[in-house]
Tab-separated table of C-alpha atoms in Angstrom:
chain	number	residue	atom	x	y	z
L	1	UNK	CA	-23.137	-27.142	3.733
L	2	UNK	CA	-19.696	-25.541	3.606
L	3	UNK	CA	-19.417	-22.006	4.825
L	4	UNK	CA	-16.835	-19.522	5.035
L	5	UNK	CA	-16.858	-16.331	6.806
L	6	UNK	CA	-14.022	-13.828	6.945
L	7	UNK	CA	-13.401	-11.222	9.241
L	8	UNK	CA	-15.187	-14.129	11.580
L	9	UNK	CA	-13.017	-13.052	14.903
L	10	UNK	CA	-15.695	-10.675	15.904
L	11	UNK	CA	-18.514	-8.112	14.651
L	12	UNK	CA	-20.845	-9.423	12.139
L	13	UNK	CA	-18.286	-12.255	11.426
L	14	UNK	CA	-18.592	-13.775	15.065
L	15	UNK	CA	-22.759	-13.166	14.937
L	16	UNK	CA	-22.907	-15.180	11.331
L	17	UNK	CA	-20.364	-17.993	12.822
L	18	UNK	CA	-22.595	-18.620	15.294
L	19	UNK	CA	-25.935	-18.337	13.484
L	20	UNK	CA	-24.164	-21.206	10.871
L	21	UNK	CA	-23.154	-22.905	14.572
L	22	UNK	CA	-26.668	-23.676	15.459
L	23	UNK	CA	-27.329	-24.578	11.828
L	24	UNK	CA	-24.835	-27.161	11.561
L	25	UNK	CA	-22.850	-25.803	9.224
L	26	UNK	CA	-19.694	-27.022	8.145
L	27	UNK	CA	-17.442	-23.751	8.719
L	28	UNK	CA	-14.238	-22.305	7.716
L	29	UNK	CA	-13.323	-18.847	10.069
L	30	UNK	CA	-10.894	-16.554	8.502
L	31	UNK	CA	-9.535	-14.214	10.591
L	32	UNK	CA	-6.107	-12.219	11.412
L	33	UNK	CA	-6.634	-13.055	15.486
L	34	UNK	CA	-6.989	-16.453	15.851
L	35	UNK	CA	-7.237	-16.792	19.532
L	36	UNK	CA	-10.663	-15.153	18.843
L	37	UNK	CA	-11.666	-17.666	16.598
L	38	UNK	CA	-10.830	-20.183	19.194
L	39	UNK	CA	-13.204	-18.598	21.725
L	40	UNK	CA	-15.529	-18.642	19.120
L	41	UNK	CA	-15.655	-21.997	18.995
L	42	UNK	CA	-15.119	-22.687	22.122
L	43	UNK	CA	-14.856	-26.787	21.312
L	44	UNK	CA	-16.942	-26.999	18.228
L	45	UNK	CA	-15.972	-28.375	15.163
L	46	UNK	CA	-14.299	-25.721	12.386
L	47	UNK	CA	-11.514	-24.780	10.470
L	48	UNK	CA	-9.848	-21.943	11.733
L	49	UNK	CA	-7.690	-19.986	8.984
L	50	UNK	CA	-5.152	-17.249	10.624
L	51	UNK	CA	-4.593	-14.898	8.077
L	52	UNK	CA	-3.964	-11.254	7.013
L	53	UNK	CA	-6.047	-10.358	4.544
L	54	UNK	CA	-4.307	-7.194	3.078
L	55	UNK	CA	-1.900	-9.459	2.396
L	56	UNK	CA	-2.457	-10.537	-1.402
L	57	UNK	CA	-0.492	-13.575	-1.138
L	58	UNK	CA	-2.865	-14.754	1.893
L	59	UNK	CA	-6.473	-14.438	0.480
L	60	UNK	CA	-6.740	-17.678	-1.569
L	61	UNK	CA	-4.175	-19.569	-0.168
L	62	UNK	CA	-6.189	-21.034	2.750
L	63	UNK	CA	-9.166	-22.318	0.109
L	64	UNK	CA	-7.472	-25.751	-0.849
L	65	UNK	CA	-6.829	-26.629	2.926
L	66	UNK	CA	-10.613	-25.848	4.017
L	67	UNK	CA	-12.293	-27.548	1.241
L	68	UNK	CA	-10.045	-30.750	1.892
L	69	UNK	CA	-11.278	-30.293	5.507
L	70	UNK	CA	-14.802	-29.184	4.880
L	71	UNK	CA	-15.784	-30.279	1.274
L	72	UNK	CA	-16.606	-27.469	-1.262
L	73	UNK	CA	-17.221	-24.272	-0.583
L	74	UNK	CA	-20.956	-23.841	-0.797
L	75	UNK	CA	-21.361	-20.387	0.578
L	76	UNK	CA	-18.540	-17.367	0.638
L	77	UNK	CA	-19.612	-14.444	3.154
L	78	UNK	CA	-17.216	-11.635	2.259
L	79	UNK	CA	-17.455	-10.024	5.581
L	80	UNK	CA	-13.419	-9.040	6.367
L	81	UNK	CA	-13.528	-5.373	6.982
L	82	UNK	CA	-11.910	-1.939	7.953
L	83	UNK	CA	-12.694	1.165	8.831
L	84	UNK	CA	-10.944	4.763	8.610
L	85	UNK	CA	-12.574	7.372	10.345
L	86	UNK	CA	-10.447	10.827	9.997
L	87	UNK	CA	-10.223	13.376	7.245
L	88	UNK	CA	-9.313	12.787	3.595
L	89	UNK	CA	-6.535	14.890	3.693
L	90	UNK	CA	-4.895	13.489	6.547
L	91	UNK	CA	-5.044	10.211	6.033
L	92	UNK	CA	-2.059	8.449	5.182
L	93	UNK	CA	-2.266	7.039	1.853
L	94	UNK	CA	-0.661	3.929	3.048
L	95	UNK	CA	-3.710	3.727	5.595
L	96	UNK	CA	-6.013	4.220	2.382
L	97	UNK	CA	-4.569	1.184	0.206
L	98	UNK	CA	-4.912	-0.935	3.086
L	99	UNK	CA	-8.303	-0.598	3.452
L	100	UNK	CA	-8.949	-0.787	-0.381
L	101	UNK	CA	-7.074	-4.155	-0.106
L	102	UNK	CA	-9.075	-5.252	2.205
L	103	UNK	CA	-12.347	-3.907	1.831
L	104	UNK	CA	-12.561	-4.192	-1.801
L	105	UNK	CA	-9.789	-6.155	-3.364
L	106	UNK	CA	-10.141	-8.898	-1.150
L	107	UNK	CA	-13.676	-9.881	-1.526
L	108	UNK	CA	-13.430	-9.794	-5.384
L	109	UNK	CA	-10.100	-11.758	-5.762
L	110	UNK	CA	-11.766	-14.230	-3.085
L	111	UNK	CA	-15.172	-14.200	-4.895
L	112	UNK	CA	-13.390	-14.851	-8.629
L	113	UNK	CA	-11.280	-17.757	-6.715
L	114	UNK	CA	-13.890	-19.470	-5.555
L	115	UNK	CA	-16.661	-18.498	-7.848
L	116	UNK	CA	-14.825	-20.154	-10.583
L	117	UNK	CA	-14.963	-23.479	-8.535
L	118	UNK	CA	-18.834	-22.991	-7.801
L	119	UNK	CA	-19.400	-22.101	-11.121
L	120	UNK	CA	-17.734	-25.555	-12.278
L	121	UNK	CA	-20.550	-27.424	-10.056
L	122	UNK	CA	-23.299	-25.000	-11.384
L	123	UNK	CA	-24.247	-24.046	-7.667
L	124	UNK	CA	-22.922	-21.733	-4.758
L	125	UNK	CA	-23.516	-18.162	-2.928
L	126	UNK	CA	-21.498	-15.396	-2.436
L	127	UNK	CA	-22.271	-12.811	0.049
L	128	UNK	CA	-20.812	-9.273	-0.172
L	129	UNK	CA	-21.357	-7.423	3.219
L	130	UNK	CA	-21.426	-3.761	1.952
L	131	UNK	CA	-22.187	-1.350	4.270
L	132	UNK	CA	-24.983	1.727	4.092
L	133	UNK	CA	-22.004	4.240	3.477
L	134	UNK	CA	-21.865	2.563	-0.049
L	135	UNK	CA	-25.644	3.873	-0.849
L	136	UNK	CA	-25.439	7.011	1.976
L	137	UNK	CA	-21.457	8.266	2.353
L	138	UNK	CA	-20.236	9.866	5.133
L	139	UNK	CA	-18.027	12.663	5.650
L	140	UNK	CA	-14.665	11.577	6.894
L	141	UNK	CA	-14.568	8.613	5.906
L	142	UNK	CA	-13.462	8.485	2.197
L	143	UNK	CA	-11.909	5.753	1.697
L	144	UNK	CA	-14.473	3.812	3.550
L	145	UNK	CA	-17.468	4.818	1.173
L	146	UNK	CA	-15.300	4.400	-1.912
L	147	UNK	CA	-14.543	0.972	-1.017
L	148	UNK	CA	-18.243	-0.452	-0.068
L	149	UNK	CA	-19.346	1.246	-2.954
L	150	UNK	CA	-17.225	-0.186	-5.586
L	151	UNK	CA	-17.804	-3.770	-3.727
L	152	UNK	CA	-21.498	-2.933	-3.642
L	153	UNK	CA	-21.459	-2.065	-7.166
L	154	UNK	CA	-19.474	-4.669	-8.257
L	155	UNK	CA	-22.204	-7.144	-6.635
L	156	UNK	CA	-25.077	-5.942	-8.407
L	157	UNK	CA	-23.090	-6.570	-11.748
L	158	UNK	CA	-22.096	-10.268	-10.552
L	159	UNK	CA	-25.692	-10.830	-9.501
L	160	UNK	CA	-26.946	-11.057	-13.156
L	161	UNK	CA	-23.578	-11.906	-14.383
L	162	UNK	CA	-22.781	-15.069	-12.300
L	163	UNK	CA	-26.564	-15.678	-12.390
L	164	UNK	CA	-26.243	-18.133	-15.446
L	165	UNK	CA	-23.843	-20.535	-13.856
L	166	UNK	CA	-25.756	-21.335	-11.583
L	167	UNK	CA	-24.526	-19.157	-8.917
L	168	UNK	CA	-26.516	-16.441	-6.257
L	169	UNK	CA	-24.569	-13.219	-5.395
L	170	UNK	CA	-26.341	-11.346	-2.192
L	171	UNK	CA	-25.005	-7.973	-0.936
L	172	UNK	CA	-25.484	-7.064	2.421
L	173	UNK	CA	-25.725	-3.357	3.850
L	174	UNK	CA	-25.825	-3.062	7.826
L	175	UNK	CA	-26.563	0.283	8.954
L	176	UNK	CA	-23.645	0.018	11.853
């Protein structure tokens, strides 16, 4: 089984990598820090992808490299995240499309990419890791809440919409 995890340098990322570790997972760690994914590791077997996910010209362009190294992609666990904690109206806007790149764009241009090629062999998971601010928002934080709630949202409609080619779409909301 061929998993990949983003946002795998630490967090939730780092807890799933190892998790899929003990599992014997084939596994593909996306991540901007890749001296973290190293440590990860620490001598096992993966493919380590060093890349900046706000970066639209980055978030596919790994996929063709770690399915010739790993075989299809078999599970896709959206986890790459950020956070901005400060007050709407003094939060740079620049700050604010950053974190909508990542936090929401990303995981549905990476889910379409490799959904497609699931949905071609009738079979393969995606995992959207939401957050509780998506079902509970917080003051402060915006941006945040809009983000995990449009990728929350958009995972409930791919759950019954992907459903037919074969594919599972699970969202994930961690209260911290």
């Amino acid at each position: 089984m061929h998993v990949v995890i983003t946002g795998a340098s630490a967090g939730i990322g780092a807890a799933l990598a190892q998790e899929y570790f003990s599992r014997q997972a084939k596994l593909t760690l996306v991540a901007r820090r890749v001296e973290l994914l190293e440590k990860l590791c620490a001598g096992r077997p993966a493919k380590l992808v060093q890349a900046d996910l706000s970066d639209a010209t980055q978030v596919t362009s790994w996929v063709d490299d770690a399915e010739r190294a790993n075989g299809p992609i078999d599970v896709l666990i959206n986890n790459a995240g950020v956070q901005i904690i400060r007050s709407f109206l003094d939060t740079p806007f620049e700050d604010a499309e950053r974190l909508f790149a990542i936090d929401l764009l990303t995981p549905l241009r990476l889910a379409q990419f490799v959904g497609r090629r699931m949905a071609a062999r009738k079979t393969g998971t995606l995992v959207d890791v939401s957050s509780m601010a998506a079902i509970a928002p917080t003051p402060g934080m915006a941006f945040y809440n809009a983000a995990k709630g449009g990728l929350a949202a958009a995972s409930a409609g791919l759950r019954a919409e992907l459903k037919q080619h074969g594919l599972h779409v699970v969202t994930v909301y961690p209260d911290r």
